[in-house]
PDB file of C-alpha atoms in Angstrom:
ATOM      1  CA  UNK L  53      87.314  80.578  14.709  1.00  0.00           C
ATOM      2  CA  UNK L  54      86.480  77.705  12.356  1.00  0.00           C
ATOM      3  CA  UNK L  55      82.824  77.450  11.361  1.00  0.00           C
ATOM      4  CA  UNK L  56      80.685  74.763  12.949  1.00  0.00           C
ATOM      5  CA  UNK L  57      80.058  71.345  11.448  1.00  0.00           C
ATOM      6  CA  UNK L  58      76.923  71.199   9.289  1.00  0.00           C
ATOM      7  CA  UNK L  59      75.595  67.849   8.068  1.00  0.00           C
ATOM      8  CA  UNK L  60      73.374  68.111   4.985  1.00  0.00           C
ATOM      9  CA  UNK L  61      71.996  64.765   3.788  1.00  0.00           C
ATOM     10  CA  UNK L  62      71.291  64.729   0.054  1.00  0.00           C
ATOM     11  CA  UNK L  63      67.671  63.863  -0.620  1.00  0.00           C
ATOM     12  CA  UNK L  64      68.725  62.452  -3.988  1.00  0.00           C
ATOM     13  CA  UNK L  65      69.176  59.222  -2.004  1.00  0.00           C
ATOM     14  CA  UNK L  66      65.818  59.419  -0.176  1.00  0.00           C
ATOM     15  CA  UNK L  67      62.766  57.307  -0.994  1.00  0.00           C
ATOM     16  CA  UNK L  68      61.044  59.423  -3.648  1.00  0.00           C
ATOM     17  CA  UNK L  69      57.697  57.757  -2.958  1.00  0.00           C
ATOM     18  CA  UNK L  70      57.927  58.963   0.662  1.00  0.00           C
ATOM     19  CA  UNK L  71      59.980  62.089   0.170  1.00  0.00           C
ATOM     20  CA  UNK L  72      58.295  64.328   2.732  1.00  0.00           C
ATOM     21  CA  UNK L  73      58.462  61.615   5.376  1.00  0.00           C
ATOM     22  CA  UNK L  74      62.123  60.869   4.659  1.00  0.00           C
ATOM     23  CA  UNK L  75      63.069  64.558   4.804  1.00  0.00           C
ATOM     24  CA  UNK L  76      61.336  65.011   8.139  1.00  0.00           C
ATOM     25  CA  UNK L  77      62.849  61.802   9.504  1.00  0.00           C
ATOM     26  CA  UNK L  78      66.439  62.675   8.612  1.00  0.00           C
ATOM     27  CA  UNK L  79      66.057  66.004  10.403  1.00  0.00           C
ATOM     28  CA  UNK L  80      64.934  64.156  13.534  1.00  0.00           C
ATOM     29  CA  UNK L  81      67.973  61.883  13.195  1.00  0.00           C
ATOM     30  CA  UNK L  82      70.345  64.814  13.638  1.00  0.00           C
ATOM     31  CA  UNK L  83      70.713  66.466  10.232  1.00  0.00           C
ATOM     32  CA  UNK L  84      71.256  70.234  10.176  1.00  0.00           C
ATOM     33  CA  UNK L  85      70.315  71.038   6.567  1.00  0.00           C
ATOM     34  CA  UNK L  86      68.788  69.228   3.623  1.00  0.00           C
ATOM     35  CA  UNK L  87      70.812  69.216   0.416  1.00  0.00           C
ATOM     36  CA  UNK L  88      68.337  69.504  -2.444  1.00  0.00           C
ATOM     37  CA  UNK L  89      69.812  68.562  -5.828  1.00  0.00           C
ATOM     38  CA  UNK L  90      68.193  70.405  -8.732  1.00  0.00           C
ATOM     39  CA  UNK L  91      69.135  69.071 -12.187  1.00  0.00           C
ATOM     40  CA  UNK L  92      67.782  70.272 -15.525  1.00  0.00           C
ATOM     41  CA  UNK L  93      69.036  67.685 -18.028  1.00  0.00           C
ATOM     42  CA  UNK L  94      71.175  70.384 -19.709  1.00  0.00           C
ATOM     43  CA  UNK L  95      73.920  71.429 -17.309  1.00  0.00           C
ATOM     44  CA  UNK L  96      74.089  67.803 -16.176  1.00  0.00           C
ATOM     45  CA  UNK L  97      72.685  64.738 -17.988  1.00  0.00           C
ATOM     46  CA  UNK L  98      70.034  64.007 -15.404  1.00  0.00           C
ATOM     47  CA  UNK L  99      66.682  65.370 -14.223  1.00  0.00           C
ATOM     48  CA  UNK L 100      65.363  65.658 -10.679  1.00  0.00           C
ATOM     49  CA  UNK L 101      62.640  68.056  -9.565  1.00  0.00           C
ATOM     50  CA  UNK L 102      61.504  71.662  -9.670  1.00  0.00           C
ATOM     51  CA  UNK L 103      59.949  74.241  -7.348  1.00  0.00           C
ATOM     52  CA  UNK L 104      56.594  72.431  -6.805  1.00  0.00           C
ATOM     53  CA  UNK L 105      58.337  69.419  -5.224  1.00  0.00           C
ATOM     54  CA  UNK L 106      60.574  71.647  -3.096  1.00  0.00           C
ATOM     55  CA  UNK L 107      57.483  73.540  -1.904  1.00  0.00           C
ATOM     56  CA  UNK L 108      55.808  70.256  -0.903  1.00  0.00           C
ATOM     57  CA  UNK L 109      58.760  68.968   1.127  1.00  0.00           C
ATOM     58  CA  UNK L 110      59.156  72.391   2.748  1.00  0.00           C
ATOM     59  CA  UNK L 111      55.862  71.643   4.459  1.00  0.00           C
ATOM     60  CA  UNK L 112      57.450  68.614   6.140  1.00  0.00           C
ATOM     61  CA  UNK L 113      60.540  70.404   7.485  1.00  0.00           C
ATOM     62  CA  UNK L 114      60.433  73.345   9.876  1.00  0.00           C
ATOM     63  CA  UNK L 115      61.727  76.588   8.363  1.00  0.00           C
ATOM     64  CA  UNK L 116      64.989  77.789   9.937  1.00  0.00           C
ATOM     65  CA  UNK L 117      64.622  80.610  12.444  1.00  0.00           C
ATOM     66  CA  UNK L 118      68.043  82.089  11.621  1.00  0.00           C
ATOM     67  CA  UNK L 119      70.553  82.138   8.782  1.00  0.00           C
ATOM     68  CA  UNK L 120      72.298  78.758   8.432  1.00  0.00           C
ATOM     69  CA  UNK L 121      69.872  77.313  11.004  1.00  0.00           C
ATOM     70  CA  UNK L 122      68.438  73.825  11.339  1.00  0.00           C
ATOM     71  CA  UNK L 123      66.093  73.029   8.469  1.00  0.00           C
ATOM     72  CA  UNK L 124      67.985  75.095   5.882  1.00  0.00           C
ATOM     73  CA  UNK L 125      67.169  73.994   2.336  1.00  0.00           C
ATOM     74  CA  UNK L 126      70.543  74.000   0.618  1.00  0.00           C
ATOM     75  CA  UNK L 127      69.493  73.965  -3.043  1.00  0.00           C
ATOM     76  CA  UNK L 128      72.330  72.836  -5.320  1.00  0.00           C
ATOM     77  CA  UNK L 129      71.384  74.260  -8.698  1.00  0.00           C
ATOM     78  CA  UNK L 130      72.897  72.052 -11.395  1.00  0.00           C
ATOM     79  CA  UNK L 131      71.137  74.045 -14.078  1.00  0.00           C
ATOM     80  CA  UNK L 132      72.243  75.909 -17.202  1.00  0.00           C
ATOM     81  CA  UNK L 133      70.442  79.205 -16.497  1.00  0.00           C
ATOM     82  CA  UNK L 134      70.515  79.768 -12.728  1.00  0.00           C
ATOM     83  CA  UNK L 135      69.303  83.382 -12.614  1.00  0.00           C
ATOM     84  CA  UNK L 136      65.970  82.442 -14.220  1.00  0.00           C
ATOM     85  CA  UNK L 137      65.019  80.273 -11.254  1.00  0.00           C
ATOM     86  CA  UNK L 138      66.089  82.335  -8.236  1.00  0.00           C
ATOM     87  CA  UNK L 139      62.667  83.826  -7.503  1.00  0.00           C
ATOM     88  CA  UNK L 140      60.815  80.548  -8.118  1.00  0.00           C
ATOM     89  CA  UNK L 141      62.959  78.637  -5.633  1.00  0.00           C
ATOM     90  CA  UNK L 142      62.734  81.432  -3.095  1.00  0.00           C
ATOM     91  CA  UNK L 143      58.933  81.097  -3.257  1.00  0.00           C
ATOM     92  CA  UNK L 144      59.244  77.314  -2.938  1.00  0.00           C
ATOM     93  CA  UNK L 145      61.178  77.591   0.341  1.00  0.00           C
ATOM     94  CA  UNK L 146      64.844  77.581  -0.642  1.00  0.00           C
ATOM     95  CA  UNK L 147      67.129  79.167   1.969  1.00  0.00           C
ATOM     96  CA  UNK L 148      70.530  78.833   0.308  1.00  0.00           C
ATOM     97  CA  UNK L 149      70.717  79.021  -3.497  1.00  0.00           C
ATOM     98  CA  UNK L 150      73.988  77.470  -4.678  1.00  0.00           C
ATOM     99  CA  UNK L 151      74.686  77.865  -8.392  1.00  0.00           C
ATOM    100  CA  UNK L 152      77.590  76.580 -10.451  1.00  0.00           C
ATOM    101  CA  UNK L 153      80.359  78.965 -11.441  1.00  0.00           C
ATOM    102  CA  UNK L 154      80.409  77.269 -14.844  1.00  0.00           C
ATOM    103  CA  UNK L 155      76.764  78.259 -15.460  1.00  0.00           C
ATOM    104  CA  UNK L 156      77.050  81.803 -14.127  1.00  0.00           C
ATOM    105  CA  UNK L 157      77.793  83.467 -17.472  1.00  0.00           C
ATOM    106  CA  UNK L 158      74.354  82.657 -18.856  1.00  0.00           C
ATOM    107  CA  UNK L 159      71.234  84.725 -19.510  1.00  0.00           C
ATOM    108  CA  UNK L 160      70.343  87.507 -17.085  1.00  0.00           C
ATOM    109  CA  UNK L 161      66.620  86.784 -17.564  1.00  0.00           C
ATOM    110  CA  UNK L 162      64.818  86.737 -14.205  1.00  0.00           C
ATOM    111  CA  UNK L 163      62.046  84.210 -14.788  1.00  0.00           C
ATOM    112  CA  UNK L 164      61.738  80.825 -16.529  1.00  0.00           C
ATOM    113  CA  UNK L 165      59.667  82.222 -19.414  1.00  0.00           C
ATOM    114  CA  UNK L 166      61.715  85.401 -19.913  1.00  0.00           C
ATOM    115  CA  UNK L 167      64.426  85.915 -22.510  1.00  0.00           C
ATOM    116  CA  UNK L 168      67.413  88.257 -22.416  1.00  0.00           C
ATOM    117  CA  UNK L 169      70.549  88.657 -24.507  1.00  0.00           C
ATOM    118  CA  UNK L 170      72.287  90.203 -21.517  1.00  0.00           C
ATOM    119  CA  UNK L 171      74.555  87.871 -19.572  1.00  0.00           C
ATOM    120  CA  UNK L 172      75.011  87.651 -15.837  1.00  0.00           C
ATOM    121  CA  UNK L 173      78.247  87.038 -13.916  1.00  0.00           C
ATOM    122  CA  UNK L 174      79.053  85.219 -10.660  1.00  0.00           C
ATOM    123  CA  UNK L 175      79.222  88.416  -8.581  1.00  0.00           C
ATOM    124  CA  UNK L 176      76.045  89.842 -10.131  1.00  0.00           C
ATOM    125  CA  UNK L 177      74.249  86.559  -9.487  1.00  0.00           C
ATOM    126  CA  UNK L 178      75.369  86.389  -5.860  1.00  0.00           C
ATOM    127  CA  UNK L 179      74.136  89.951  -5.302  1.00  0.00           C
ATOM    128  CA  UNK L 180      70.817  89.118  -6.970  1.00  0.00           C
ATOM    129  CA  UNK L 181      70.324  86.073  -4.728  1.00  0.00           C
ATOM    130  CA  UNK L 182      71.087  88.166  -1.646  1.00  0.00           C
ATOM    131  CA  UNK L 183      68.637  90.818  -2.833  1.00  0.00           C
ATOM    132  CA  UNK L 184      65.928  88.127  -2.906  1.00  0.00           C
ATOM    133  CA  UNK L 185      66.592  87.344   0.758  1.00  0.00           C
ATOM    134  CA  UNK L 186      68.499  84.082   0.390  1.00  0.00           C
ATOM    135  CA  UNK L 187      71.996  82.936   1.214  1.00  0.00           C
ATOM    136  CA  UNK L 188      74.184  82.438  -1.856  1.00  0.00           C
ATOM    137  CA  UNK L 189      76.556  79.596  -2.605  1.00  0.00           C
ATOM    138  CA  UNK L 190      78.894  79.007  -5.532  1.00  0.00           C
ATOM    139  CA  UNK L 191      79.904  75.514  -6.684  1.00  0.00           C
ATOM    140  CA  UNK L 192      82.853  74.234  -8.703  1.00  0.00           C
ATOM    141  CA  UNK L 193      83.002  71.151 -10.900  1.00  0.00           C
ATOM    142  CA  UNK L 194      86.168  69.028 -10.589  1.00  0.00           C
ATOM    143  CA  UNK L 195      87.631  70.444 -13.819  1.00  0.00           C
ATOM    144  CA  UNK L 196      87.348  74.068 -12.641  1.00  0.00           C
ATOM    145  CA  UNK L 197      90.321  75.650 -10.869  1.00  0.00           C
ATOM    146  CA  UNK L 198      89.721  77.113  -7.421  1.00  0.00           C
ATOM    147  CA  UNK L 199      91.646  80.191  -8.602  1.00  0.00           C
ATOM    148  CA  UNK L 200      88.502  81.514 -10.307  1.00  0.00           C
ATOM    149  CA  UNK L 201      87.047  82.219  -6.855  1.00  0.00           C
ATOM    150  CA  UNK L 202      89.620  84.621  -5.451  1.00  0.00           C
ATOM    151  CA  UNK L 203      88.297  87.706  -7.220  1.00  0.00           C
ATOM    152  CA  UNK L 204      84.750  86.838  -6.143  1.00  0.00           C
ATOM    153  CA  UNK L 205      85.619  86.166  -2.512  1.00  0.00           C
ATOM    154  CA  UNK L 206      87.631  89.400  -2.357  1.00  0.00           C
ATOM    155  CA  UNK L 207      84.876  91.619  -3.784  1.00  0.00           C
ATOM    156  CA  UNK L 208      84.655  95.015  -2.098  1.00  0.00           C
ATOM    157  CA  UNK L 209      80.861  94.713  -2.016  1.00  0.00           C
ATOM    158  CA  UNK L 210      79.868  92.155   0.655  1.00  0.00           C
ATOM    159  CA  UNK L 211      76.652  91.444  -1.273  1.00  0.00           C
ATOM    160  CA  UNK L 212      78.807  90.052  -4.095  1.00  0.00           C
ATOM    161  CA  UNK L 213      80.592  87.551  -1.854  1.00  0.00           C
ATOM    162  CA  UNK L 214      79.208  84.019  -1.419  1.00  0.00           C
ATOM    163  CA  UNK L 215      78.105  82.688   1.946  1.00  0.00           C
ATOM    164  CA  UNK L 216      79.374  79.224   1.053  1.00  0.00           C
ATOM    165  CA  UNK L 217      81.640  77.539  -1.492  1.00  0.00           C
ATOM    166  CA  UNK L 218      80.809  74.020  -2.679  1.00  0.00           C
ATOM    167  CA  UNK L 219      83.647  71.851  -3.952  1.00  0.00           C
ATOM    168  CA  UNK L 220      82.364  68.860  -5.911  1.00  0.00           C
ATOM    169  CA  UNK L 221      84.195  65.642  -5.066  1.00  0.00           C
ATOM    170  CA  UNK L 222      82.424  63.794  -7.909  1.00  0.00           C
ATOM    171  CA  UNK L 223      81.209  64.872 -11.318  1.00  0.00           C
ATOM    172  CA  UNK L 224      77.786  66.455 -10.701  1.00  0.00           C
ATOM    173  CA  UNK L 225      74.697  64.718 -12.007  1.00  0.00           C
ATOM    174  CA  UNK L 226      74.338  61.347 -10.288  1.00  0.00           C
ATOM    175  CA  UNK L 227      74.440  60.014  -6.746  1.00  0.00           C
ATOM    176  CA  UNK L 228      76.479  57.077  -5.497  1.00  0.00           C
ATOM    177  CA  UNK L 229      79.766  57.961  -7.230  1.00  0.00           C
ATOM    178  CA  UNK L 230      83.285  57.324  -5.916  1.00  0.00           C
ATOM    179  CA  UNK L 231      84.890  60.090  -3.840  1.00  0.00           C
ATOM    180  CA  UNK L 232      87.551  62.132  -5.690  1.00  0.00           C
ATOM    181  CA  UNK L 233      90.276  62.950  -3.168  1.00  0.00           C
ATOM    182  CA  UNK L 234      92.030  64.860  -5.967  1.00  0.00           C
ATOM    183  CA  UNK L 235      89.659  67.792  -5.266  1.00  0.00           C
ATOM    184  CA  UNK L 236      90.684  68.265  -1.637  1.00  0.00           C
ATOM    185  CA  UNK L 237      93.591  70.654  -2.340  1.00  0.00           C
ATOM    186  CA  UNK L 238      90.905  73.167  -3.384  1.00  0.00           C
ATOM    187  CA  UNK L 239      89.340  72.816   0.057  1.00  0.00           C
ATOM    188  CA  UNK L 240      92.743  73.173   1.742  1.00  0.00           C
ATOM    189  CA  UNK L 241      93.544  76.368  -0.133  1.00  0.00           C
ATOM    190  CA  UNK L 242      90.123  77.864   0.609  1.00  0.00           C
ATOM    191  CA  UNK L 243      90.417  77.062   4.317  1.00  0.00           C
ATOM    192  CA  UNK L 244      93.934  78.483   4.463  1.00  0.00           C
ATOM    193  CA  UNK L 245      92.790  81.788   2.960  1.00  0.00           C
ATOM    194  CA  UNK L 246      89.337  81.989   4.563  1.00  0.00           C
ATOM    195  CA  UNK L 247      89.301  80.428   8.065  1.00  0.00           C
ATOM    196  CA  UNK L 248      85.649  81.355   8.705  1.00  0.00           C
ATOM    197  CA  UNK L 249      84.169  80.433   5.303  1.00  0.00           C
ATOM    198  CA  UNK L 250      81.546  77.707   5.046  1.00  0.00           C
ATOM    199  CA  UNK L 251      83.147  75.134   2.730  1.00  0.00           C
ATOM    200  CA  UNK L 252      80.912  72.328   1.511  1.00  0.00           C
ATOM    201  CA  UNK L 253      81.968  69.051  -0.072  1.00  0.00           C
ATOM    202  CA  UNK L 254      79.567  66.901  -2.060  1.00  0.00           C
ATOM    203  CA  UNK L 255      80.113  63.485  -3.587  1.00  0.00           C
ATOM    204  CA  UNK L 256      81.149  60.114  -2.192  1.00  0.00           C
ATOM    205  CA  UNK L 257      81.165  61.291   1.439  1.00  0.00           C
ATOM    206  CA  UNK L 258      80.640  58.724   4.165  1.00  0.00           C
ATOM    207  CA  UNK L 259      82.398  57.069   7.127  1.00  0.00           C
ATOM    208  CA  UNK L 260      85.319  55.901   4.964  1.00  0.00           C
ATOM    209  CA  UNK L 261      86.046  59.309   3.386  1.00  0.00           C
ATOM    210  CA  UNK L 262      84.960  61.896   5.957  1.00  0.00           C
ATOM    211  CA  UNK L 263      88.369  62.065   7.653  1.00  0.00           C
ATOM    212  CA  UNK L 264      90.043  63.164   4.424  1.00  0.00           C
ATOM    213  CA  UNK L 265      87.439  65.887   3.835  1.00  0.00           C
ATOM    214  CA  UNK L 266      87.578  67.081   7.446  1.00  0.00           C
ATOM    215  CA  UNK L 267      91.393  67.148   7.420  1.00  0.00           C
ATOM    216  CA  UNK L 268      91.260  69.363   4.326  1.00  0.00           C
ATOM    217  CA  UNK L 269      89.017  71.849   6.125  1.00  0.00           C
ATOM    218  CA  UNK L 270      85.485  71.118   4.933  1.00  0.00           C
ATOM    219  CA  UNK L 271      82.774  71.907   7.474  1.00  0.00           C
ATOM    220  CA  UNK L 272      79.549  71.413   5.471  1.00  0.00           C
ATOM    221  CA  UNK L 273      79.205  67.742   4.630  1.00  0.00           C
ATOM    222  CA  UNK L 274      76.792  66.412   2.023  1.00  0.00           C
ATOM    223  CA  UNK L 275      76.108  62.688   2.259  1.00  0.00           C
ATOM    224  CA  UNK L 276      73.397  60.848   0.372  1.00  0.00           C
ATOM    225  CA  UNK L 277      73.480  57.067   0.288  1.00  0.00           C
ATOM    226  CA  UNK L 278      75.792  56.973   3.323  1.00  0.00           C
ATOM    227  CA  UNK L 279      72.958  58.462   5.409  1.00  0.00           C
ATOM    228  CA  UNK L 280      69.742  57.339   3.737  1.00  0.00           C
ATOM    229  CA  UNK L 281      71.101  53.840   3.051  1.00  0.00           C
ATOM    230  CA  UNK L 282      72.489  53.303   6.549  1.00  0.00           C
ATOM    231  CA  UNK L 283      71.034  50.870   9.066  1.00  0.00           C
ATOM    232  CA  UNK L 284      71.327  53.643  11.644  1.00  0.00           C
ATOM    233  CA  UNK L 285      71.357  57.070   9.941  1.00  0.00           C
ATOM    234  CA  UNK L 286      71.616  58.840  13.330  1.00  0.00           C
ATOM    235  CA  UNK L 287      74.903  57.076  13.991  1.00  0.00           C
ATOM    236  CA  UNK L 288      76.325  58.059  10.589  1.00  0.00           C
ATOM    237  CA  UNK L 289      75.278  61.703  10.992  1.00  0.00           C
ATOM    238  CA  UNK L 290      76.907  61.781  14.448  1.00  0.00           C
ATOM    239  CA  UNK L 291      80.092  60.213  13.059  1.00  0.00           C
ATOM    240  CA  UNK L 292      80.331  62.787  10.255  1.00  0.00           C
ATOM    241  CA  UNK L 293      79.792  65.647  12.703  1.00  0.00           C
ATOM    242  CA  UNK L 294      82.381  64.336  15.157  1.00  0.00           C
ATOM    243  CA  UNK L 295      85.014  64.035  12.411  1.00  0.00           C
ATOM    244  CA  UNK L 296      84.620  67.707  11.492  1.00  0.00           C
ATOM    245  CA  UNK L 297      84.386  68.996  15.056  1.00  0.00           C
ATOM    246  CA  UNK L 298      87.501  67.127  16.150  1.00  0.00           C
ATOM    247  CA  UNK L 299      89.477  69.021  13.545  1.00  0.00           C
ATOM    248  CA  UNK L 300      88.034  72.468  14.061  1.00  0.00           C
ATOM    249  CA  UNK L 301      88.558  72.453  17.821  1.00  0.00           C
ATOM    250  CA  UNK L 302      84.901  72.083  18.787  1.00  0.00           C
ATOM    251  CA  UNK L 303      85.572  68.769  20.561  1.00  0.00           C
TER     252      UNK L 303
END
């Protein structure tokens, strides 16, 4: 059975001066998750926010009562050293910690101030995230082949397998970019091999592009400006959900 549609508005497009209010409001307008973009100015050439801000907005959004539930904080970690920040974001209220494959061969240090010459790996990092009590996601930049994921998804140890794969449909780092349909074959291949996997797409998603993403097999939809910039965000969220559910047999 195909996984359910999950709509995760990206708070990168929210009003930063009223962030808590906007996060709470978008949940009331029908969002399932919040997509929280974390950028460090190293892995991507932009900066957003750290654990203290995430902790503050957590207070405005009810904590999910089950895995993948409403209110999940889907933290997209566009950072160069993802293992260092796992525990800090867990404390801040992160539910799903999604790191980039490209950054997963970095230091194995387990805190921001720590240093280690030992390197981590994608499977080790996924297991570590699970051991901290969070869901684990793995993201791919457009230039990275989907083939790098097969070994990870086929790991004999279930703790080393991700709960979600994120396929970037823009270059990570900035909101408001044009949708890259060239990345959808990655989604198609993932869905063909893993019918029940949560597959997220992020970048340029909105009413004009959702059908392409849904046709490819994506079920977790990140939309920033298309939701927060809409006259009626509830209508856009409903439209995105309907597009996915029509294709996975839920409607």
